[in-house]
Amino acid sequence: MAGRSVVSTRPAKPAGQPAMRGRRAEWQLARGLLRRAQRGLGGVLLVDGDPGMGKSLLLREAAREAAGQGFSLAAGRGDQLGRHVPFFTLLTALHQPLGSGGDRLGPPDITARRIGQLQAHLEQRAAAGPVLVSLDDLQWASPATLLALRVLTRELAASPVAWLLAAAKTPQDKGADLLFRILAEEGASRITLTSLGDDAVLAVLTDAFGVPPDRSLLALAAQAAGHPSLLTELVRGLAEEDAVQVTGTTARLESTRLPQRIQVLARERLNSLSGPAQQLLQTAAVLGRSFLLEDATEMLGVTPATLLPTVEEAMDAGLLVTAADLLSFRHELMWRAVANLIPEPARKALHRQSGEILLNRGSSALSAAAHLLEAAHTSDPATLAGLDRAAASSLPASPQTAARLALRARELTSPTDPATLARSVAAAEALTAAGQLGQATRVVQETLAQPLPAIPESRLRCAL
């Protein structure tokens, strides 16, 4: 119709393969490695970082660039099964037969002979043009592979062979880290990928949805704390569940519910840990994104010394970090996902336990209030009694909190319960103290509609 503008709204469908963002300096090093090989010289670029930081994407982009420049490519990656086969990662990258298995280096002469064969193969390829050897996940590489890389990078330094080697930082890995330290000391360039900055996160979202994100989408993405893999899973999950709508020139978040992809990722991360570590993380998730170790130990009924190895396991896995005197979930998205994995009845029970611990310890009633409100449900006298205690304790310092607690306790109490009258009086007085006079009046009038004992009636009329 003339005179009217129509703004189209459609579900956002991001492109399949994410673009590399926030890695300009690292990319320049990778391109420099390729230029060096084009000039007939070898070179080594080492890439490490926590799992999910984008090492594979950097290697993939470098391989694409090298292919466009006429390089001969040899790309491979280590895995947990292949680490038991000598030279597995190199042999598969070079499309060479695996030969015999075993989980240790063979006799020195056999090992030296195989490394010599690999060297001859690479020299033959390099004679025809520059070669890029791109090896990922070397934290899983066999000792034989690591030894071969130690030798070949040195022996082929004068040949046009570019080595792009990547490994994830894991507490179990010793071999790849040792290799990287030795090669760096001999002149190799080494980069460690870290979290993406705000500008890079904005660019990732804009690439994915075709238009800039609104504030709510940007705020949700910020909960990934710049972790590339987590951010990618979030974007894909939001698109799959039509949780983002593109309206005009903005990608608008329609739902703050975590995508199923994030829940699956959280479950996979938990399943990779020991039973005690899983129990710690799920219990801690109820306490909040940040928590005191003392609270976790009291919830679990153990001592800090007993829990220390479990805490270290969760930190090594990149799920927990330290912040002053607190432990904290590294990524808010992961914290929310872990908490969501707890069945609701169990989650309520844990909240009640936490609230009661805080009250019994003499901590601030405000700290206990949030847990008790989460735990509260009908036919649970213990939790309702906890709400009563928290409301009374918080009344002097925070009448608004006291009013919310007292009202919730009254709502969850059956009209036939003898405690209904006392909770009505407490709610009326807390609402009055909080200045919520309309609600206070309604509570008083509803309660005075029936005959009451003298003292409760007097208190209600006083509040009125």
XYZ file of C-alpha atoms in Angstrom:
464
model
C 0.000 0.000 0.000
C 1.234 3.470 -0.827
C 2.372 5.583 2.093
C 3.133 2.607 4.367
C 6.514 0.967 4.951
C 6.581 -2.724 5.728
C 9.328 -4.111 7.970
C 9.955 -7.774 7.222
C 10.518 -10.186 10.046
C 12.085 -13.563 9.425
C 13.878 -16.206 11.443
C 17.635 -15.824 11.300
C 19.575 -18.618 9.595
C 23.336 -18.179 9.943
C 25.830 -19.460 7.436
C 27.265 -22.903 8.072
C 30.996 -22.220 8.449
C 31.963 -19.368 10.806
C 34.423 -16.751 9.609
C 37.636 -16.215 11.552
C 37.335 -13.061 13.657
C 39.584 -11.394 16.191
C 42.740 -13.181 15.028
C 44.437 -10.573 12.836
C 47.892 -10.821 14.431
C 47.784 -14.621 14.410
C 46.666 -14.672 10.794
C 49.540 -12.412 9.781
C 51.973 -14.907 11.306
C 50.338 -17.748 9.370
C 50.564 -15.819 6.114
C 54.179 -14.959 6.887
C 54.897 -18.674 7.274
C 53.468 -19.319 3.808
C 55.419 -16.453 2.240
C 58.628 -17.839 3.720
C 57.964 -21.238 2.135
C 57.267 -19.584 -1.219
C 60.750 -18.088 -1.000
C 62.174 -21.586 -0.557
C 62.710 -21.583 3.219
C 61.176 -23.745 5.916
C 59.446 -22.394 8.986
C 57.433 -23.479 12.009
C 54.382 -21.850 13.579
C 53.114 -23.335 16.835
C 49.507 -22.704 17.912
C 48.163 -23.614 21.332
C 45.386 -22.575 23.691
C 42.523 -23.991 25.696
C 40.143 -26.384 23.905
C 37.643 -24.583 21.681
C 39.716 -21.431 21.145
C 39.718 -21.691 17.349
C 42.966 -23.513 16.557
C 41.302 -25.780 14.003
C 39.687 -22.806 12.255
C 43.046 -21.054 11.947
C 44.630 -24.188 10.489
C 41.715 -24.679 8.110
C 41.949 -21.081 6.832
C 45.706 -21.395 6.385
C 45.249 -24.618 4.387
C 42.667 -22.902 2.180
C 45.050 -19.992 1.572
C 47.945 -22.344 0.853
C 45.880 -24.379 -1.612
C 45.064 -21.183 -3.497
C 48.785 -20.435 -3.731
C 49.650 -23.842 -5.187
C 51.057 -25.475 -2.059
C 51.156 -29.228 -1.687
C 49.062 -29.944 1.420
C 49.585 -32.534 4.143
C 46.885 -32.078 6.781
C 46.173 -34.398 9.694
C 45.176 -34.460 13.327
C 45.847 -36.567 16.374
C 43.215 -38.514 18.285
C 43.037 -40.675 21.385
C 43.140 -43.951 19.448
C 45.821 -42.898 16.995
C 48.248 -41.978 19.774
C 48.898 -45.713 20.233
C 50.198 -46.053 16.657
C 53.740 -44.758 16.020
C 53.839 -41.820 13.553
C 50.027 -42.035 13.112
C 49.380 -38.303 12.742
C 52.208 -37.754 10.255
C 51.546 -40.905 8.261
C 47.856 -40.137 7.785
C 48.652 -36.542 6.819
C 51.147 -37.728 4.221
C 48.922 -40.646 3.082
C 51.622 -43.175 3.947
C 50.999 -46.762 5.150
C 50.817 -47.107 8.915
C 53.018 -50.159 9.284
C 53.191 -51.945 12.643
C 51.416 -50.693 15.757
C 52.449 -50.474 19.382
C 52.312 -47.720 21.938
C 56.059 -47.087 22.304
C 58.930 -46.106 20.096
C 60.476 -49.051 18.273
C 64.167 -49.943 18.191
C 66.321 -46.895 17.374
C 67.302 -48.154 13.925
C 63.684 -48.785 12.902
C 62.556 -45.421 14.254
C 65.410 -43.616 12.505
C 64.677 -45.463 9.258
C 60.994 -44.448 9.324
C 61.847 -40.814 10.065
C 64.328 -40.913 7.170
C 61.589 -42.231 4.877
C 59.281 -39.384 5.938
C 62.048 -36.869 5.323
C 62.724 -38.268 1.852
C 59.024 -38.136 1.024
C 58.767 -34.484 2.064
C 61.970 -33.536 0.217
C 60.552 -35.085 -2.948
C 57.335 -33.095 -2.616
C 59.210 -29.903 -1.739
C 61.321 -30.263 -4.896
C 58.162 -29.704 -6.928
C 56.916 -26.725 -4.910
C 56.195 -25.415 -1.405
C 54.572 -27.788 1.097
C 52.302 -27.018 4.060
C 52.254 -29.647 6.810
C 49.275 -28.785 9.015
C 48.822 -30.994 12.093
C 46.073 -30.410 14.660
C 45.404 -31.867 18.135
C 49.010 -32.866 18.748
C 48.182 -33.319 22.431
C 47.056 -36.774 21.252
C 50.123 -37.452 19.080
C 52.229 -40.555 19.730
C 55.776 -40.159 21.090
C 57.072 -41.305 17.715
C 55.184 -38.515 15.945
C 56.542 -35.898 18.352
C 60.090 -37.197 17.894
C 59.718 -37.141 14.119
C 58.512 -33.531 14.233
C 61.456 -32.619 16.424
C 63.830 -34.040 13.808
C 62.080 -33.152 10.550
C 61.487 -29.462 11.318
C 65.248 -29.090 11.811
C 66.391 -31.279 8.905
C 64.038 -29.571 6.435
C 64.693 -26.007 7.595
C 66.348 -25.176 4.256
C 63.482 -26.691 2.214
C 60.194 -24.931 1.310
C 58.231 -26.840 3.958
C 55.935 -24.811 6.238
C 54.961 -26.498 9.507
C 51.734 -25.366 11.172
C 51.373 -27.353 14.411
C 48.532 -27.021 16.919
C 47.801 -28.543 20.326
C 45.192 -27.927 22.991
C 46.437 -27.153 26.474
C 45.418 -30.007 28.743
C 46.802 -31.026 32.150
C 47.426 -34.552 30.844
C 49.537 -33.433 27.884
C 53.271 -33.316 28.473
C 54.769 -34.408 25.154
C 53.345 -31.753 22.832
C 54.099 -28.972 25.315
C 57.693 -30.185 25.606
C 58.019 -30.312 21.797
C 56.595 -26.795 21.483
C 59.039 -25.447 24.092
C 62.011 -27.030 22.321
C 60.965 -25.778 18.875
C 60.252 -22.278 20.223
C 63.743 -22.177 21.748
C 65.118 -23.051 18.304
C 63.325 -20.158 16.642
C 59.790 -21.311 15.891
C 57.011 -18.752 16.319
C 54.496 -19.659 19.030
C 51.061 -18.139 19.584
C 48.493 -18.859 22.258
C 44.865 -18.252 21.282
C 42.784 -16.550 23.971
C 39.182 -15.362 24.272
C 37.716 -13.075 21.612
C 37.287 -9.390 22.395
C 33.980 -7.518 22.310
C 34.513 -6.248 18.755
C 35.191 -9.764 17.516
C 32.073 -11.120 19.246
C 29.990 -8.391 17.615
C 31.504 -9.290 14.233
C 30.759 -12.998 14.747
C 27.087 -12.257 15.476
C 26.806 -9.879 12.530
C 28.392 -12.469 10.220
C 26.058 -15.156 11.500
C 22.758 -13.314 11.206
C 23.555 -10.861 8.421
C 22.755 -7.760 10.507
C 23.994 -6.377 13.855
C 22.506 -7.905 17.040
C 20.228 -6.064 19.428
C 21.293 -5.467 23.016
C 19.637 -8.577 24.402
C 21.334 -10.854 21.841
C 24.676 -9.179 22.478
C 24.199 -9.592 26.236
C 23.424 -13.304 25.845
C 26.489 -13.790 23.649
C 28.596 -12.027 26.297
C 27.821 -14.962 28.617
C 30.172 -17.056 26.460
C 33.013 -14.773 27.667
C 34.557 -14.679 24.196
C 35.013 -18.462 23.981
C 34.850 -19.137 20.199
C 33.496 -22.700 20.332
C 30.869 -21.865 22.944
C 29.851 -18.770 20.985
C 29.541 -20.791 17.770
C 27.333 -23.404 19.456
C 25.154 -20.644 20.899
C 24.678 -19.016 17.490
C 23.827 -22.317 15.806
C 21.449 -23.290 18.593
C 19.610 -19.960 18.505
C 19.174 -20.288 14.741
C 17.968 -23.905 14.920
C 15.318 -22.979 17.490
C 14.246 -19.762 15.696
C 15.154 -17.778 18.796
C 16.467 -14.849 16.724
C 14.359 -12.776 14.349
C 15.822 -10.415 11.755
C 13.706 -7.276 11.616
C 14.874 -4.543 9.271
C 18.518 -4.028 10.125
C 18.601 -5.774 13.516
C 18.855 -9.372 14.746
C 16.479 -9.485 17.712
C 16.574 -12.122 20.438
C 13.118 -13.650 20.912
C 13.867 -16.080 23.743
C 16.404 -16.082 26.570
C 16.067 -19.849 27.020
C 19.354 -21.623 26.483
C 19.450 -23.585 23.207
C 19.521 -27.348 23.407
C 22.968 -27.309 21.822
C 24.367 -25.588 24.916
C 22.650 -28.087 27.208
C 24.134 -30.973 25.203
C 27.572 -29.362 25.340
C 27.284 -28.964 29.128
C 26.287 -32.609 29.501
C 29.253 -33.712 27.376
C 31.647 -31.606 29.451
C 30.277 -33.068 32.685
C 30.422 -36.634 31.360
C 34.124 -36.202 30.626
C 34.778 -35.662 34.353
C 34.848 -37.995 37.334
C 31.723 -38.580 39.418
C 32.893 -36.384 42.312
C 33.717 -33.524 39.922
C 30.262 -33.740 38.352
C 28.664 -33.687 41.796
C 30.723 -30.657 42.817
C 29.826 -28.670 39.702
C 26.110 -29.382 39.886
C 25.981 -28.580 43.598
C 28.021 -25.423 43.057
C 25.754 -24.342 40.190
C 22.908 -24.041 42.710
C 25.048 -21.810 44.931
C 25.566 -19.328 42.095
C 28.044 -18.553 39.376
C 30.563 -17.651 42.119
C 30.657 -19.455 45.434
C 32.697 -20.053 48.560
C 34.492 -23.370 48.800
C 33.238 -23.615 52.412
C 29.637 -23.529 51.173
C 30.298 -26.317 48.676
C 32.042 -28.494 51.269
C 29.189 -28.041 53.744
C 26.619 -28.892 51.086
C 28.561 -32.035 50.138
C 29.423 -32.984 53.713
C 33.172 -33.159 53.096
C 36.278 -31.250 54.155
C 38.118 -28.752 51.925
C 41.120 -31.087 51.846
C 38.942 -33.921 50.543
C 37.459 -31.682 47.855
C 40.774 -30.202 46.673
C 41.560 -32.824 43.952
C 38.021 -32.459 42.617
C 38.335 -28.671 42.468
C 41.636 -29.013 40.631
C 40.024 -31.391 38.123
C 37.233 -28.894 37.399
C 39.778 -26.088 37.019
C 41.990 -28.167 34.719
C 38.919 -28.825 32.569
C 38.449 -25.058 32.182
C 35.077 -25.018 33.954
C 36.086 -23.275 37.181
C 38.440 -20.366 37.862
C 39.455 -18.552 41.011
C 38.339 -14.992 41.746
C 39.744 -13.535 45.003
C 38.424 -15.828 47.754
C 35.741 -17.339 45.516
C 35.523 -20.075 42.933
C 33.600 -19.147 39.813
C 32.240 -20.816 36.695
C 34.427 -19.587 33.873
C 31.517 -19.004 31.477
C 28.091 -17.825 32.545
C 26.502 -19.867 29.749
C 28.044 -23.056 31.098
C 26.962 -22.211 34.650
C 23.350 -21.749 33.522
C 23.452 -24.937 31.464
C 24.862 -27.034 34.314
C 22.188 -25.691 36.673
C 19.488 -26.528 34.123
C 20.683 -30.132 33.961
C 19.659 -30.694 37.580
C 16.093 -32.116 37.824
C 13.750 -29.539 39.344
C 12.908 -31.512 42.524
C 16.626 -31.993 43.214
C 17.345 -28.355 42.427
C 14.686 -27.196 44.923
C 16.079 -29.524 47.591
C 19.599 -28.165 47.055
C 18.328 -24.575 47.278
C 16.583 -25.391 50.532
C 19.719 -27.011 51.919
C 21.788 -23.975 50.967
C 19.282 -21.536 52.471
C 19.138 -23.450 55.748
C 22.944 -23.628 55.953
C 23.197 -19.866 55.540
C 20.507 -19.198 58.148
C 21.998 -21.615 60.663
C 25.437 -20.130 60.137
C 24.094 -16.673 60.981
C 24.824 -15.302 57.492
C 22.819 -12.473 56.032
C 19.146 -13.340 55.644
C 19.349 -11.695 52.226
C 21.839 -14.362 51.125
C 19.529 -17.139 52.272
C 16.397 -15.492 50.852
C 17.162 -16.186 47.178
C 17.711 -19.891 47.851
C 14.616 -20.225 50.023
C 12.443 -18.529 47.418
C 13.743 -20.947 44.765
C 13.067 -23.909 47.058
C 9.648 -22.895 48.319
C 6.665 -25.063 47.431
C 3.461 -26.200 49.089
C 3.370 -28.982 51.667
C 6.962 -28.320 52.688
C 6.865 -27.103 56.311
C 10.655 -26.968 56.624
C 11.114 -24.586 53.686
C 8.152 -22.433 54.747
C 9.599 -22.196 58.251
C 12.880 -21.094 56.668
C 11.029 -18.372 54.768
C 9.490 -17.221 58.054
C 12.925 -16.978 59.689
C 14.463 -15.175 56.719
C 11.568 -12.693 56.538
C 11.860 -11.852 60.243
C 15.659 -11.517 60.034
C 15.632 -9.293 56.949
C 12.813 -6.968 58.091
C 15.040 -4.358 59.819
C 17.574 -4.071 56.967
C 15.412 -4.786 53.905
C 11.630 -4.522 54.378
C 11.125 -5.139 50.635
C 12.892 -8.503 50.856
C 11.003 -9.353 54.036
C 7.709 -8.524 52.329
C 8.526 -10.736 49.337
C 9.489 -13.653 51.589
C 6.489 -13.277 53.891
C 4.045 -13.021 50.982
C 5.528 -16.113 49.338
C 5.255 -18.089 52.571
C 1.596 -16.995 52.934
C 0.808 -17.927 49.317
C 2.197 -21.430 49.785
C 0.324 -22.066 53.046
C -3.020 -23.833 52.931
C -5.931 -21.707 54.295
C -6.670 -24.501 56.766
C -3.096 -24.565 58.066
C -2.824 -23.135 61.615
C 0.252 -21.172 60.466
C -1.817 -19.126 57.986
C -2.783 -16.462 60.533
C 0.773 -15.861 61.756
C 2.029 -15.605 58.164
C -0.749 -13.173 57.254
C 0.219 -10.931 60.177
C 3.905 -11.132 59.219
C 3.105 -10.306 55.579
C 0.909 -7.321 56.539
C 3.572 -5.860 58.824
C 6.383 -6.399 56.306
C 4.342 -4.868 53.475
C 3.549 -1.870 55.649
C 7.218 -1.413 56.546
C 8.108 -1.668 52.845
C 5.562 1.028 51.952
C 3.465 -1.365 49.853
C 0.288 -0.098 51.461
C -2.210 -1.297 48.873
C -1.100 -4.913 49.196
C -0.891 -4.565 52.983
C -4.484 -3.347 53.099
C -5.734 -6.274 51.023
C -3.955 -8.819 53.246
C -5.346 -7.199 56.415
C -8.909 -6.990 55.126
C -8.890 -10.582 53.881
C -7.638 -11.792 57.254
C -10.012 -9.658 59.359
C -12.979 -11.079 57.453
C -13.013 -13.942 59.969
C -13.022 -13.980 63.793
C -9.511 -13.766 65.196
C -7.783 -13.990 68.578
C -7.271 -10.606 70.233
C -3.495 -10.212 69.753
C -3.310 -11.050 66.010
C -6.364 -8.858 65.382
C -4.738 -5.957 67.206
C -1.555 -6.303 65.209
C -3.480 -6.358 61.955
C -5.519 -3.297 62.850
C -2.359 -1.526 63.870
C -0.852 -2.294 60.464
C -4.051 -1.135 58.781
